[in-house]
mmCIF file of C-alpha atoms in Angstrom:
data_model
loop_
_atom_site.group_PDB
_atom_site.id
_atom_site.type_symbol
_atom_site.label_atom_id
_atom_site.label_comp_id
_atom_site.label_asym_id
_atom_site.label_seq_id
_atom_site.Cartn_x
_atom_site.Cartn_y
_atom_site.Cartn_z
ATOM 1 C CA UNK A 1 -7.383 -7.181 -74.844
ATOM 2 C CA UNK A 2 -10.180 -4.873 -73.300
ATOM 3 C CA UNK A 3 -11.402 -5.222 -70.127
ATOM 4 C CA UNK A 4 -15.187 -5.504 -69.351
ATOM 5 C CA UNK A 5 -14.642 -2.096 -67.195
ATOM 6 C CA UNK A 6 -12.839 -0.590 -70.208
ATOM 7 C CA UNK A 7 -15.767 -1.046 -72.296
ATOM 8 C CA UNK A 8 -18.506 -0.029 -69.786
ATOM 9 C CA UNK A 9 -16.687 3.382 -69.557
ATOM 10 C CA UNK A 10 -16.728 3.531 -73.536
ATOM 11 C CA UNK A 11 -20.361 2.390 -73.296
ATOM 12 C CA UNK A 12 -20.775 5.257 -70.646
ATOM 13 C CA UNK A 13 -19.815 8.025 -72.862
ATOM 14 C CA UNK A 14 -22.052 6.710 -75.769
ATOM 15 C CA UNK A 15 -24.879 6.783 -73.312
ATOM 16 C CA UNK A 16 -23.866 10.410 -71.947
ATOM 17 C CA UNK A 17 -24.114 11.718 -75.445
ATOM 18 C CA UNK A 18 -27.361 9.650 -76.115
ATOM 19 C CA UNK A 19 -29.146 10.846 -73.356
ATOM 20 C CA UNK A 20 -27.553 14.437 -74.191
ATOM 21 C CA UNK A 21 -29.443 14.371 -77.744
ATOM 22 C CA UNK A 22 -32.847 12.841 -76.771
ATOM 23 C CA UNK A 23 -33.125 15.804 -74.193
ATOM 24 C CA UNK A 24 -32.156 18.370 -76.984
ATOM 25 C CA UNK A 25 -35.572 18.699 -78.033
ATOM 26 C CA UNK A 26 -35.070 21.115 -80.685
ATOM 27 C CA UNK A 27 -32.150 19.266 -82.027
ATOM 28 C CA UNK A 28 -29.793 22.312 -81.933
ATOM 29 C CA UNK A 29 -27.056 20.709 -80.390
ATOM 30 C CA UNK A 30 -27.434 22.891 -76.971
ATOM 31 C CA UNK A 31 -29.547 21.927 -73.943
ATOM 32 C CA UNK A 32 -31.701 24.477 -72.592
ATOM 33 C CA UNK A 33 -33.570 24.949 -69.920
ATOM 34 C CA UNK A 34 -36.787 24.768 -71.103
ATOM 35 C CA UNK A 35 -36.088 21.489 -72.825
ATOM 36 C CA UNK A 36 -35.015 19.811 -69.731
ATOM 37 C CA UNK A 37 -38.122 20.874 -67.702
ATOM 38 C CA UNK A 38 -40.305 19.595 -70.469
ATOM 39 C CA UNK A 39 -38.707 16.509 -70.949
ATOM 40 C CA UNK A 40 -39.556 16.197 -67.090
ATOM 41 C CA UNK A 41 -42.827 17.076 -67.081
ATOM 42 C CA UNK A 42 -43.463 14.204 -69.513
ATOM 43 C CA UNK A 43 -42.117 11.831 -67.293
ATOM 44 C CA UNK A 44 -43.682 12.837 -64.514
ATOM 45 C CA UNK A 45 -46.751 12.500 -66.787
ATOM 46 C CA UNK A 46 -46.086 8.905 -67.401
ATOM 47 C CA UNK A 47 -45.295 8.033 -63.597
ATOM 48 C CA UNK A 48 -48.279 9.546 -62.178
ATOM 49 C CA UNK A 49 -50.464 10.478 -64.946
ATOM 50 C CA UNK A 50 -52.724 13.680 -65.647
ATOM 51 C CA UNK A 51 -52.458 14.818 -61.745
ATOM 52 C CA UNK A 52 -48.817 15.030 -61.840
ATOM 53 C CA UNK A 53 -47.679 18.535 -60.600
ATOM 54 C CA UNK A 54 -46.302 19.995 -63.526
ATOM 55 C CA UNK A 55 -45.254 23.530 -61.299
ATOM 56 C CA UNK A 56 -43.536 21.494 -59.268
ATOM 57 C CA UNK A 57 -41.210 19.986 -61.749
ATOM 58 C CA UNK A 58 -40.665 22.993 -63.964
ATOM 59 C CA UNK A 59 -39.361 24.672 -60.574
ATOM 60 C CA UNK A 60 -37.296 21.323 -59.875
ATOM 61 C CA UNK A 61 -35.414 21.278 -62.877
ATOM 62 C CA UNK A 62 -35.547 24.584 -63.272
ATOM 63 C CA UNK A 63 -33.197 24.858 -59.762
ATOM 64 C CA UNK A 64 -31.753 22.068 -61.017
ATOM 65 C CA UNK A 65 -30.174 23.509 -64.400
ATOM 66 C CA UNK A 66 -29.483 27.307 -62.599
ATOM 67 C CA UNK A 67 -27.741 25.115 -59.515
ATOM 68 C CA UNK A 68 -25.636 22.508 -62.062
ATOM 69 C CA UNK A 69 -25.907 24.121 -65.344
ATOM 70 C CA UNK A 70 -26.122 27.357 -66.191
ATOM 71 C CA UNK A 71 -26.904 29.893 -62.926
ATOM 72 C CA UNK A 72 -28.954 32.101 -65.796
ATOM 73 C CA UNK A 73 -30.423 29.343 -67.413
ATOM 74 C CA UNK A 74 -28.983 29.831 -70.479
ATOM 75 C CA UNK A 75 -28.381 26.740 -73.476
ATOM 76 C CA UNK A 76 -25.760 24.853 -72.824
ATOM 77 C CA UNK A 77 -23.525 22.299 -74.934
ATOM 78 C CA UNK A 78 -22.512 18.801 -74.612
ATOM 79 C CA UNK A 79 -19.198 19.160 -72.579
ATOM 80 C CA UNK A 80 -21.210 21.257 -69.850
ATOM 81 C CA UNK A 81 -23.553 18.514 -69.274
ATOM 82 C CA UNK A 82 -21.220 16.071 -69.489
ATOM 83 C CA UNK A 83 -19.410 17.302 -66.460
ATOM 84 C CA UNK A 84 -22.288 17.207 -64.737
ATOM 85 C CA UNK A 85 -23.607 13.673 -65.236
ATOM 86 C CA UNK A 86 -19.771 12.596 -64.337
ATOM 87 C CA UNK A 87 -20.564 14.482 -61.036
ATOM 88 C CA UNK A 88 -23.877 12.921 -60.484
ATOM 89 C CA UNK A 89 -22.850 9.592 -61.507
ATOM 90 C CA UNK A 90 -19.671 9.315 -59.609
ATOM 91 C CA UNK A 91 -21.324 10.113 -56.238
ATOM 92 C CA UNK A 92 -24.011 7.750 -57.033
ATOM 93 C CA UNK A 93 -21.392 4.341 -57.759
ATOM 94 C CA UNK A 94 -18.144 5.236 -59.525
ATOM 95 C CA UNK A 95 -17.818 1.596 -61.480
ATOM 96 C CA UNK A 96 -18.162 2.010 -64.903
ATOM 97 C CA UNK A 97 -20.845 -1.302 -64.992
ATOM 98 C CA UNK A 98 -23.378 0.632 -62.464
ATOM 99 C CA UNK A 99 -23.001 4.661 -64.770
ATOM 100 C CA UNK A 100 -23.898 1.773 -67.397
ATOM 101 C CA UNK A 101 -27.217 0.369 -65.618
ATOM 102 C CA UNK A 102 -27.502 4.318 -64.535
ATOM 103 C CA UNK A 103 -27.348 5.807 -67.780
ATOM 104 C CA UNK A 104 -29.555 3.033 -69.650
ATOM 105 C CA UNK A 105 -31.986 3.592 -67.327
ATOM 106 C CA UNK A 106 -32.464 7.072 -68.006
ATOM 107 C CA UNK A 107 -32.262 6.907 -71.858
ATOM 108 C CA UNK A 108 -35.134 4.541 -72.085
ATOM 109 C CA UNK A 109 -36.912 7.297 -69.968
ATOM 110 C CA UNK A 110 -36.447 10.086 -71.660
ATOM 111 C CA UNK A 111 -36.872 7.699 -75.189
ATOM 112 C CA UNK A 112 -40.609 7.416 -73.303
ATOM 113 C CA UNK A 113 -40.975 11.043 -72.410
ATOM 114 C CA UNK A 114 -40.406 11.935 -76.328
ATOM 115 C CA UNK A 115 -43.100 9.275 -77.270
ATOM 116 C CA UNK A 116 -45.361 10.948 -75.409
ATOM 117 C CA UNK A 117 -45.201 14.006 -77.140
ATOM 118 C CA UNK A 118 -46.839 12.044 -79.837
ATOM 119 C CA UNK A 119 -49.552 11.241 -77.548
ATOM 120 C CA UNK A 120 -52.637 13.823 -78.209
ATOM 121 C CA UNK A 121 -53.746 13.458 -74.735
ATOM 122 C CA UNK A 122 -50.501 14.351 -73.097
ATOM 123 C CA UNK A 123 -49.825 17.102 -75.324
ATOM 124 C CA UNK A 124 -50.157 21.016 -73.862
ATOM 125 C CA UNK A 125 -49.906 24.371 -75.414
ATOM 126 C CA UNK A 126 -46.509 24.710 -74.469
ATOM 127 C CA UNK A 127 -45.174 21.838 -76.533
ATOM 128 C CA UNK A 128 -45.467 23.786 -79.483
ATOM 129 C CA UNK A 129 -42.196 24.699 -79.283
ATOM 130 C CA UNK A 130 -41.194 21.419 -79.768
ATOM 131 C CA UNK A 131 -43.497 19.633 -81.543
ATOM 132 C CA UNK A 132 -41.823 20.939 -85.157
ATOM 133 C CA UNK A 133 -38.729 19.032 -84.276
ATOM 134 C CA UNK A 134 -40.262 16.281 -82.641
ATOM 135 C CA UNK A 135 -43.576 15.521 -84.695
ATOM 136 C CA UNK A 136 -42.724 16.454 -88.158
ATOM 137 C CA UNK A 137 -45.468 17.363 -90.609
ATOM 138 C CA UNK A 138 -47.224 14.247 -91.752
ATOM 139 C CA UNK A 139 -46.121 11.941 -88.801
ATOM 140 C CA UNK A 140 -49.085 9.839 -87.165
ATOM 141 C CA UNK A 141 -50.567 10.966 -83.654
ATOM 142 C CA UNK A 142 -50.557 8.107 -81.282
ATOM 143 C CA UNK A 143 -54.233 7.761 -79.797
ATOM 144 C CA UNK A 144 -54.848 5.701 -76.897
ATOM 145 C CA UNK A 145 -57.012 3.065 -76.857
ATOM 146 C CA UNK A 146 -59.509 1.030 -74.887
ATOM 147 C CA UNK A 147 -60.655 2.526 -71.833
ATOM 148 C CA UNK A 148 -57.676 3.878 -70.047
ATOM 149 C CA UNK A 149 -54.507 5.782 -71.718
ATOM 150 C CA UNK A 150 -51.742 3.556 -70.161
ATOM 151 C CA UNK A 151 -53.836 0.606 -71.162
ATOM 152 C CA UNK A 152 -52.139 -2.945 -71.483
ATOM 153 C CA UNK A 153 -51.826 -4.025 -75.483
ATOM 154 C CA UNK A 154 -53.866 -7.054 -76.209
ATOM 155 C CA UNK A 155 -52.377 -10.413 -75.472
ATOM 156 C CA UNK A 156 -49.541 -11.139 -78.718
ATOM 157 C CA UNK A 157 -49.782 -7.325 -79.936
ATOM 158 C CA UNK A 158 -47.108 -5.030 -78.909
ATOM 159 C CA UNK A 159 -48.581 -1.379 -77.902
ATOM 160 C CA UNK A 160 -47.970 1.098 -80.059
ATOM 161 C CA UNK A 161 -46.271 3.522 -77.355
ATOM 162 C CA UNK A 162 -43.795 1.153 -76.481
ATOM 163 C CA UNK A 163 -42.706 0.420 -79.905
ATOM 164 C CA UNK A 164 -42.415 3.984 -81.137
ATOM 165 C CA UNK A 165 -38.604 5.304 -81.299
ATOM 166 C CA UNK A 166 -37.750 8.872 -81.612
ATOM 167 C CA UNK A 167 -35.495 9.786 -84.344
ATOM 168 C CA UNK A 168 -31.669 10.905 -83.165
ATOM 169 C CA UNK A 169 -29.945 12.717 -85.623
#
């Protein structure tokens, strides 16, 4: 019989590779740099809106991938980044129910931060990069609506940001 613990820690590796391929922006099966700070700067978007400081984080992640990564920056693959998120996760809580919580935690963000690509508000010139493999040619833009972008959905109707999914291949 398996143990709850036994399938967390299964759970936990589905989750690493999840999270692995919704920050893969160009769905080339490597993680670079680049992706990683835009992926941030979308969710720093979505935490504090249009004044978020969008140096800041590309020179936060950037350190972050050189430090944990890659020290030139350059792509790297699955195992790589697996060994880090084992690091990070075991000095956070090393039970394989908490990585769980962790990990699901961080999925759902970064599922939000490639929503918001769709978003033509929240788009900038240097999403074009991305946009090929993310917004494929004939795929709706997401407007907001009412007065304010993050706006609540009318009472019974679901908003149409929250219900988007990106595709994982």
């Amino acid at each position: 019989e398996v143990s709850a613990a036994e399938l967390s820690a299964k759970h936990v590796e589905e989750l690493m590779l999840e999270l692995f391929r919704l920050q893969d922006l160009k769905r080339d099966g490597m993680l670079e740099e680049s992706e990683l700070i835009k992926l941030n700067q979308k969710i720093a978007m979505l935490h504090h809106g249009m004044d978020a400081d969008m140096e800041e984080v590309h020179r936060k992640y950037q350190a972050l991938f050189r430090e944990n990564l890659d020290e030139d920056g350059n792509p790297v693959s699955f195992d790589t980044y697996r060994e880090y998120l084992v690091r990070v996760l075991d000095g956070v809580d090393r039970s394989p129910e908490a990585q769980e919580m962790i990990l699901e935690q961080w999925v759902a963000e970064a599922e939000s931060a490639r929503a918001a690509f769709m978003i033509t508000a929240m788009r900038s010139a240097s999403d074009a990069e991305f946009l090929e493999k993310l917004h494929p040619p004939g795929t709706p833009d997401i407007e907001p609506s009412g007065s304010g972008m993050f706006c609540d959905p009318e009472p019974g109707k679901q908003s149409s940001v929250q219900s988007w999914r990106p595709q994982v291949a």
